[in-house]
CSV table of N, CA and C in Angstrom, one decimal:
chain,number,residue,atom,x,y,z
A,1068,VAL,N,48.1,77.8,29.7
A,1068,VAL,CA,48.9,76.9,29.4
A,1068,VAL,C,49.0,75.5,30.3
A,1069,GLN,N,49.0,74.3,29.8
A,1069,GLN,CA,49.4,72.9,30.1
A,1069,GLN,C,50.1,72.1,29.3
A,1070,LEU,N,51.1,71.6,30.0
A,1070,LEU,CA,51.9,70.7,29.5
A,1070,LEU,C,52.4,69.4,30.1
A,1071,GLN,N,52.5,68.5,29.3
A,1071,GLN,CA,52.4,67.3,29.3
A,1071,GLN,C,53.5,66.5,28.8
A,1072,ALA,N,54.1,66.4,29.8
A,1072,ALA,CA,55.2,64.9,29.6
A,1072,ALA,C,55.3,64.2,29.1
A,1073,SER,N,56.2,63.2,29.0
A,1073,SER,CA,55.9,61.8,28.6
A,1073,SER,C,57.1,61.2,27.9
A,1074,GLY,N,57.3,60.0,27.9
A,1074,GLY,CA,58.7,59.2,27.2
A,1074,GLY,C,59.2,58.6,28.2
A,1075,GLY,N,59.0,58.6,29.3
A,1075,GLY,CA,59.6,58.0,30.6
A,1075,GLY,C,59.9,56.8,30.6
A,1076,GLY,N,60.9,56.0,31.4
A,1076,GLY,CA,60.6,54.3,31.5
A,1076,GLY,C,61.8,53.9,32.1
A,1077,LEU,N,62.2,52.4,32.0
A,1077,LEU,CA,63.4,52.1,32.5
A,1077,LEU,C,64.7,51.5,31.1
A,1078,VAL,N,65.6,51.8,31.3
A,1078,VAL,CA,66.2,51.8,30.2
A,1078,VAL,C,67.5,51.0,30.9
A,1079,GLN,N,68.4,50.4,30.2
A,1079,GLN,CA,69.7,49.7,30.7
A,1079,GLN,C,70.8,51.0,30.3
A,1080,ALA,N,71.6,50.9,31.3
A,1080,ALA,CA,72.9,52.3,31.2
A,1080,ALA,C,73.4,52.1,29.3
A,1081,GLY,N,73.8,53.4,28.7
A,1081,GLY,CA,74.3,53.0,27.5
A,1081,GLY,C,72.9,53.1,26.7
A,1082,GLY,N,71.8,53.3,26.9
A,1082,GLY,CA,70.7,53.1,26.3
A,1082,GLY,C,70.3,54.3,25.8
A,1083,SER,N,68.9,54.5,25.1
A,1083,SER,CA,68.2,56.1,25.0
A,1083,SER,C,66.8,56.2,24.9
A,1084,LEU,N,66.9,57.3,25.4
A,1084,LEU,CA,64.8,57.8,25.6
A,1084,LEU,C,64.9,58.9,25.0
A,1085,ARG,N,63.7,59.0,24.5
A,1085,ARG,CA,63.3,60.3,23.9
A,1085,ARG,C,61.5,60.9,24.9
A,1086,LEU,N,62.3,62.2,25.7
A,1086,LEU,CA,61.0,62.7,26.1
A,1086,LEU,C,60.3,63.7,25.2
A,1087,SER,N,59.0,63.3,25.6
A,1087,SER,CA,58.3,64.7,24.7
A,1087,SER,C,57.7,65.7,25.8
A,1088,CYS,N,57.3,66.8,25.5
A,1088,CYS,CA,56.6,67.9,26.2
A,1088,CYS,C,55.4,68.9,25.4
A,1089,ALA,N,54.8,68.0,25.7
A,1089,ALA,CA,53.4,69.0,24.4
A,1089,ALA,C,52.6,70.1,25.1
A,1090,THR,N,52.5,71.1,24.8
A,1090,THR,CA,51.8,72.2,25.4
A,1090,THR,C,50.2,72.3,24.6
A,1091,SER,N,49.4,72.5,25.7
A,1091,SER,CA,48.1,73.2,24.8
A,1091,SER,C,47.3,74.5,25.9
A,1092,GLY,N,46.6,74.9,25.1
A,1092,GLY,CA,45.8,76.2,25.2
A,1092,GLY,C,45.5,76.9,24.0
A,1093,SER,N,45.1,77.7,24.3
A,1093,SER,CA,44.6,78.7,23.3
A,1093,SER,C,45.0,80.1,23.4
A,1094,ARG,N,45.3,80.6,21.9
A,1094,ARG,CA,46.2,82.1,22.2
A,1094,ARG,C,47.6,81.8,23.0
A,1095,PHE,N,48.3,81.8,22.9
A,1095,PHE,CA,49.6,82.0,23.7
A,1095,PHE,C,50.8,81.8,22.7
A,1096,SER,N,51.8,82.4,23.2
A,1096,SER,CA,53.1,82.0,22.4
A,1096,SER,C,54.1,81.6,23.3
A,1097,ILE,N,55.1,80.9,23.2
A,1097,ILE,CA,55.9,80.3,24.1
A,1097,ILE,C,57.6,80.8,23.6
A,1098,ASN,N,58.2,81.3,24.1
A,1098,ASN,CA,59.7,81.8,24.0
A,1098,ASN,C,60.8,81.0,24.7
A,1099,ALA,N,60.9,80.4,26.1
A,1099,ALA,CA,62.0,79.5,26.2
A,1099,ALA,C,61.1,78.3,26.7
A,1100,MET,N,61.6,77.2,26.4
A,1100,MET,CA,61.5,76.1,26.9
A,1100,MET,C,62.4,75.0,27.6
A,1101,GLU,N,62.4,74.4,28.8
A,1101,GLU,CA,63.1,73.9,29.6
A,1101,GLU,C,63.0,72.6,29.8
A,1102,TRP,N,63.7,71.7,30.3
A,1102,TRP,CA,63.9,70.5,30.7
A,1102,TRP,C,64.7,70.3,32.0
A,1103,TYR,N,64.3,70.2,33.2
A,1103,TYR,CA,64.7,69.9,34.3
A,1103,TYR,C,64.6,68.2,34.7
A,1104,ARG,N,65.2,68.1,35.8
A,1104,ARG,CA,65.4,66.9,36.5
A,1104,ARG,C,65.6,66.6,38.0
A,1105,GLN,N,64.8,65.8,39.1
A,1105,GLN,CA,65.3,65.7,40.0
A,1105,GLN,C,65.3,64.4,40.6
A,1106,ALA,N,66.6,63.9,41.0
A,1106,ALA,CA,66.9,62.8,41.7
A,1106,ALA,C,66.3,62.8,43.1
A,1107,PRO,N,65.9,61.4,43.4
A,1107,PRO,CA,65.6,61.3,45.0
A,1107,PRO,C,66.2,61.8,45.8
A,1108,GLY,N,66.2,62.6,46.5
A,1108,GLY,CA,67.0,63.3,47.7
A,1108,GLY,C,68.3,64.4,46.9
A,1109,ARG,N,67.5,65.2,46.2
A,1109,ARG,CA,68.7,65.8,45.3
A,1109,ARG,C,67.9,67.1,45.4
A,1110,GLN,N,68.2,68.0,44.8
A,1110,GLN,CA,67.7,69.2,44.4
A,1110,GLN,C,67.0,69.5,43.0
A,1111,ARG,N,66.0,70.1,42.2
A,1111,ARG,CA,65.6,69.9,40.9
A,1111,ARG,C,66.9,71.1,40.5
A,1112,GLU,N,67.5,70.4,39.1
A,1112,GLU,CA,68.4,70.9,38.4
A,1112,GLU,C,68.1,71.0,37.2
A,1113,LEU,N,68.3,72.2,36.3
A,1113,LEU,CA,68.3,72.5,35.2
A,1113,LEU,C,68.8,71.2,33.9
A,1114,VAL,N,68.5,70.7,32.9
A,1114,VAL,CA,68.9,70.3,32.1
A,1114,VAL,C,69.5,70.9,30.8
A,1115,ALA,N,68.4,71.4,30.3
A,1115,ALA,CA,68.5,72.2,29.2
A,1115,ALA,C,67.6,72.8,28.5
A,1116,THR,N,68.0,74.0,28.0
A,1116,THR,CA,67.1,74.9,27.7
A,1116,THR,C,66.9,75.2,25.8
A,1117,ILE,N,66.0,75.5,25.0
A,1117,ILE,CA,66.4,76.1,23.8
A,1117,ILE,C,64.9,77.3,23.4
A,1118,SER,N,65.9,78.2,23.1
A,1118,SER,CA,64.8,79.4,22.6
A,1118,SER,C,64.0,79.6,21.5
A,1119,SER,N,63.2,80.4,21.2
A,1119,SER,CA,62.6,80.1,20.4
A,1119,SER,C,62.7,79.9,19.0
A,1120,SER,N,64.3,80.9,19.3
A,1120,SER,CA,64.5,80.6,17.7
A,1120,SER,C,65.8,79.3,17.3
A,1121,GLY,N,65.6,78.6,18.6
A,1121,GLY,CA,66.2,77.2,18.9
A,1121,GLY,C,67.4,76.8,18.7
A,1122,SER,N,68.3,77.9,20.0
A,1122,SER,CA,69.3,78.1,20.6
A,1122,SER,C,69.5,77.3,22.0
A,1123,ALA,N,70.3,76.1,21.8
A,1123,ALA,CA,70.1,75.4,22.8
A,1123,ALA,C,70.6,75.6,24.1
A,1124,ASN,N,71.2,74.9,25.4
A,1124,ASN,CA,72.1,75.4,26.0
A,1124,ASN,C,72.0,74.2,27.0
A,1125,TYR,N,72.7,73.4,27.6
A,1125,TYR,CA,73.2,72.2,28.2
A,1125,TYR,C,73.7,72.5,29.7
A,1126,ALA,N,73.3,71.4,30.4
A,1126,ALA,CA,74.2,71.1,31.8
A,1126,ALA,C,75.6,70.8,31.4
A,1127,ASP,N,76.6,70.7,32.3
A,1127,ASP,CA,77.6,69.9,31.9
A,1127,ASP,C,77.5,68.8,32.2
A,1128,SER,N,76.6,68.0,32.8
A,1128,SER,CA,76.7,66.6,32.8
A,1128,SER,C,75.8,65.9,32.0
A,1129,VAL,N,75.4,66.6,31.2
A,1129,VAL,CA,74.6,65.9,29.5
A,1129,VAL,C,74.8,66.5,28.6
A,1130,LYS,N,76.1,67.3,28.4
A,1130,LYS,CA,76.5,67.6,27.2
A,1130,LYS,C,77.3,66.3,26.5
A,1131,GLY,N,76.7,66.3,25.1
A,1131,GLY,CA,77.3,65.6,24.2
A,1131,GLY,C,76.1,64.3,24.0
A,1132,ARG,N,75.5,64.0,25.3
A,1132,ARG,CA,74.4,62.9,25.3
A,1132,ARG,C,73.0,63.1,24.8
A,1133,PHE,N,72.8,64.4,25.4
A,1133,PHE,CA,71.3,65.0,25.3
A,1133,PHE,C,70.9,65.6,24.4
A,1134,THR,N,70.7,65.9,23.3
A,1134,THR,CA,69.7,66.9,22.5
A,1134,THR,C,68.2,67.8,22.6
A,1135,VAL,N,68.3,68.7,22.8
A,1135,VAL,CA,66.9,69.3,23.3
A,1135,VAL,C,66.3,69.7,21.8
A,1136,SER,N,65.2,69.7,21.6
A,1136,SER,CA,64.8,70.0,20.0
A,1136,SER,C,63.5,70.7,20.4
A,1137,ARG,N,63.0,71.3,19.6
A,1137,ARG,CA,61.4,72.0,19.3
A,1137,ARG,C,60.9,72.1,18.2
A,1138,ASP,N,59.8,71.5,18.0
A,1138,ASP,CA,58.7,71.9,17.2
A,1138,ASP,C,57.2,72.8,17.4
A,1139,ASN,N,58.2,74.4,16.6
A,1139,ASN,CA,57.0,75.3,17.2
A,1139,ASN,C,55.6,75.2,16.9
A,1140,ALA,N,55.3,74.7,15.6
A,1140,ALA,CA,54.1,73.9,15.0
A,1140,ALA,C,53.4,73.5,15.8
A,1141,LYS,N,54.1,72.9,16.4
A,1141,LYS,CA,52.9,71.7,17.5
A,1141,LYS,C,53.3,72.0,19.3
A,1142,ASN,N,54.2,73.1,18.9
A,1142,ASN,CA,54.2,73.9,20.5
A,1142,ASN,C,54.6,72.4,21.2
A,1143,THR,N,55.7,72.0,20.7
A,1143,THR,CA,56.1,70.6,22.0
A,1143,THR,C,58.0,70.8,21.5
A,1144,VAL,N,58.2,70.2,22.8
A,1144,VAL,CA,59.5,70.4,23.4
A,1144,VAL,C,60.1,69.0,23.3
A,1145,TYR,N,60.9,68.4,22.9
A,1145,TYR,CA,61.9,66.7,22.7
A,1145,TYR,C,63.3,67.1,23.6
A,1146,LEU,N,63.7,65.7,24.0
A,1146,LEU,CA,64.9,66.0,25.0
A,1146,LEU,C,65.4,64.2,24.3
A,1147,GLN,N,66.2,64.3,23.8
A,1147,GLN,CA,66.8,62.5,23.6
A,1147,GLN,C,68.3,62.8,24.1
A,1148,MET,N,67.5,61.5,24.6
A,1148,MET,CA,68.9,61.5,26.1
A,1148,MET,C,69.3,59.6,25.1
A,1149,ASN,N,71.0,60.1,25.1
A,1149,ASN,CA,71.5,59.1,24.5
A,1149,ASN,C,72.5,58.5,25.7
A,1150,SER,N,73.4,57.4,25.4
A,1150,SER,CA,74.5,56.8,26.4
A,1150,SER,C,73.8,57.6,28.1
A,1151,LEU,N,72.9,56.7,28.3
A,1151,LEU,CA,72.2,57.0,29.7
A,1151,LEU,C,73.0,56.6,30.5
A,1152,LYS,N,73.1,56.9,31.8
A,1152,LYS,CA,73.7,56.7,33.1
A,1152,LYS,C,73.0,56.5,34.2
A,1153,PRO,N,73.5,55.6,35.0
A,1153,PRO,CA,72.9,55.2,36.0
A,1153,PRO,C,72.5,56.7,37.1
A,1154,GLU,N,73.4,57.8,36.7
A,1154,GLU,CA,73.2,59.0,37.5
A,1154,GLU,C,72.2,60.0,36.5
A,1155,ASP,N,71.2,59.7,35.6
A,1155,ASP,CA,70.4,60.3,35.2
A,1155,ASP,C,69.1,60.2,35.6
A,1156,THR,N,68.9,58.6,36.5
A,1156,THR,CA,67.9,58.8,37.0
A,1156,THR,C,66.7,59.7,37.6
A,1157,ALA,N,66.5,60.4,37.2
A,1157,ALA,CA,65.4,61.1,37.8
A,1157,ALA,C,64.2,61.1,37.7
A,1158,VAL,N,63.1,62.1,38.4
A,1158,VAL,CA,62.0,62.9,37.5
A,1158,VAL,C,62.0,63.8,36.6
A,1159,TYR,N,61.6,63.4,35.2
A,1159,TYR,CA,62.4,64.8,34.3
A,1159,TYR,C,61.3,65.9,34.5
A,1160,TYR,N,61.0,66.8,34.7
A,1160,TYR,CA,60.1,68.3,34.0
A,1160,TYR,C,60.4,68.8,33.0
A,1161,CYS,N,59.1,69.7,32.4
A,1161,CYS,CA,59.1,70.4,31.2
A,1161,CYS,C,58.7,71.6,31.7
A,1162,ALA,N,59.3,72.7,31.6
A,1162,ALA,CA,59.2,73.7,31.7
A,1162,ALA,C,58.5,74.9,30.5
A,1163,ALA,N,57.8,75.9,30.5
A,1163,ALA,CA,57.7,76.7,29.3
A,1163,ALA,C,57.3,78.1,30.0
A,1164,GLU,N,57.7,79.2,29.4
A,1164,GLU,CA,57.6,80.5,29.1
A,1164,GLU,C,56.9,81.2,28.3
A,1165,GLY,N,56.2,82.0,28.4
A,1165,GLY,CA,55.8,82.8,27.6
A,1165,GLY,C,54.6,84.1,27.6
A,1166,PHE,N,53.6,84.0,27.0
A,1166,PHE,CA,52.4,85.4,27.0
A,1166,PHE,C,51.3,84.5,26.4
A,1167,SER,N,50.2,84.8,27.2
A,1167,SER,CA,48.9,84.2,27.0
A,1167,SER,C,48.2,85.8,26.1
A,1168,TYR,N,47.0,85.2,25.5
A,1168,TYR,CA,46.3,86.1,25.0
A,1168,TYR,C,45.3,86.3,25.1
A,1169,SER,N,44.3,87.4,25.8
A,1169,SER,CA,42.6,87.8,25.5
A,1169,SER,C,42.3,89.0,24.9
A,1170,ASP,N,41.5,89.3,24.2
A,1170,ASP,CA,40.7,90.3,24.0
A,1170,ASP,C,41.3,91.5,24.6
A,1171,TYR,N,41.8,91.5,25.8
A,1171,TYR,CA,42.1,92.6,26.8
A,1171,TYR,C,43.2,92.8,27.3
A,1172,ALA,N,44.0,91.5,27.6
A,1172,ALA,CA,45.3,91.6,28.3
A,1172,ALA,C,45.9,90.7,27.9
A,1173,THR,N,47.4,91.0,27.7
A,1173,THR,CA,48.6,89.7,26.9
A,1173,THR,C,49.0,89.7,29.0
A,1174,THR,N,49.0,88.6,29.3
A,1174,THR,CA,49.7,87.7,30.1
A,1174,THR,C,51.2,87.2,30.2
A,1175,ALA,N,51.7,87.2,30.9
A,1175,ALA,CA,53.1,86.7,31.0
A,1175,ALA,C,53.1,85.1,31.7
A,1176,PHE,N,53.2,84.0,31.4
A,1176,PHE,CA,53.0,83.0,32.4
A,1176,PHE,C,54.2,82.1,32.3
A,1177,ARG,N,54.5,81.3,33.0
A,1177,ARG,CA,55.3,80.0,33.2
A,1177,ARG,C,54.6,78.7,33.8
A,1178,SER,N,54.9,77.6,33.3
A,1178,SER,CA,54.1,76.3,33.3
A,1178,SER,C,55.1,75.7,33.4
A,1179,TRP,N,54.4,74.4,34.1
A,1179,TRP,CA,55.2,73.0,34.0
A,1179,TRP,C,54.4,72.0,33.8
A,1180,GLY,N,54.8,71.3,33.6
A,1180,GLY,CA,54.7,69.5,33.6
A,1180,GLY,C,54.4,68.8,34.7
A,1181,GLN,N,54.0,67.7,34.1
A,1181,GLN,CA,53.4,66.8,35.6
A,1181,GLN,C,55.2,65.9,35.7
A,1182,GLY,N,56.1,66.0,35.5
A,1182,GLY,CA,57.2,64.9,35.1
A,1182,GLY,C,56.7,63.8,34.8
A,1183,THR,N,57.8,63.4,34.6
A,1183,THR,CA,58.2,61.6,33.6
A,1183,THR,C,59.4,61.1,34.4
A,1184,LEU,N,59.4,60.2,34.8
A,1184,LEU,CA,60.4,59.0,35.6
A,1184,LEU,C,61.4,58.5,34.7
A,1185,VAL,N,62.1,58.7,34.5
A,1185,VAL,CA,63.2,58.1,34.2
A,1185,VAL,C,64.3,57.2,34.9
A,1186,THR,N,64.5,55.6,34.4
A,1186,THR,CA,64.9,55.7,35.6
A,1186,THR,C,65.7,54.2,34.8
A,1187,VAL,N,67.1,54.3,35.1
A,1187,VAL,CA,68.7,53.9,34.2
A,1187,VAL,C,69.3,52.7,35.3
A,1188,SER,N,69.6,51.9,34.5
A,1188,SER,CA,69.7,50.4,35.4
A,1188,SER,C,71.2,50.1,35.2
A,1189,SER,N,72.0,49.5,35.7
A,1189,SER,CA,73.5,49.4,35.9
A,1189,SER,C,73.8,48.1,35.5
């Protein structure tokens, strides 16, 4: 299963961006989808998660500003980022976990997207 993140860019503080993460592959199902970010010189941190039923959780630093959603029909997860701050500047990664199916086996997977850069200027 492959993930493709997009939507990053340069935005002024207070602005908004919407990230997308599309999944592709054959015969799979996805449970949780997640967004992480990694700022220069810092460890990767979990930003938001969303379950298959749509239950979402957020890091304290983004609560009230970011909204995660998913379109199960398109196997795509979104991250709407509002009221952006310079400290939100980072490479944002999506991740998904689920199961892939073949005629002979069901295999759990965890896949990562390639990252998309978000830069917030002050």
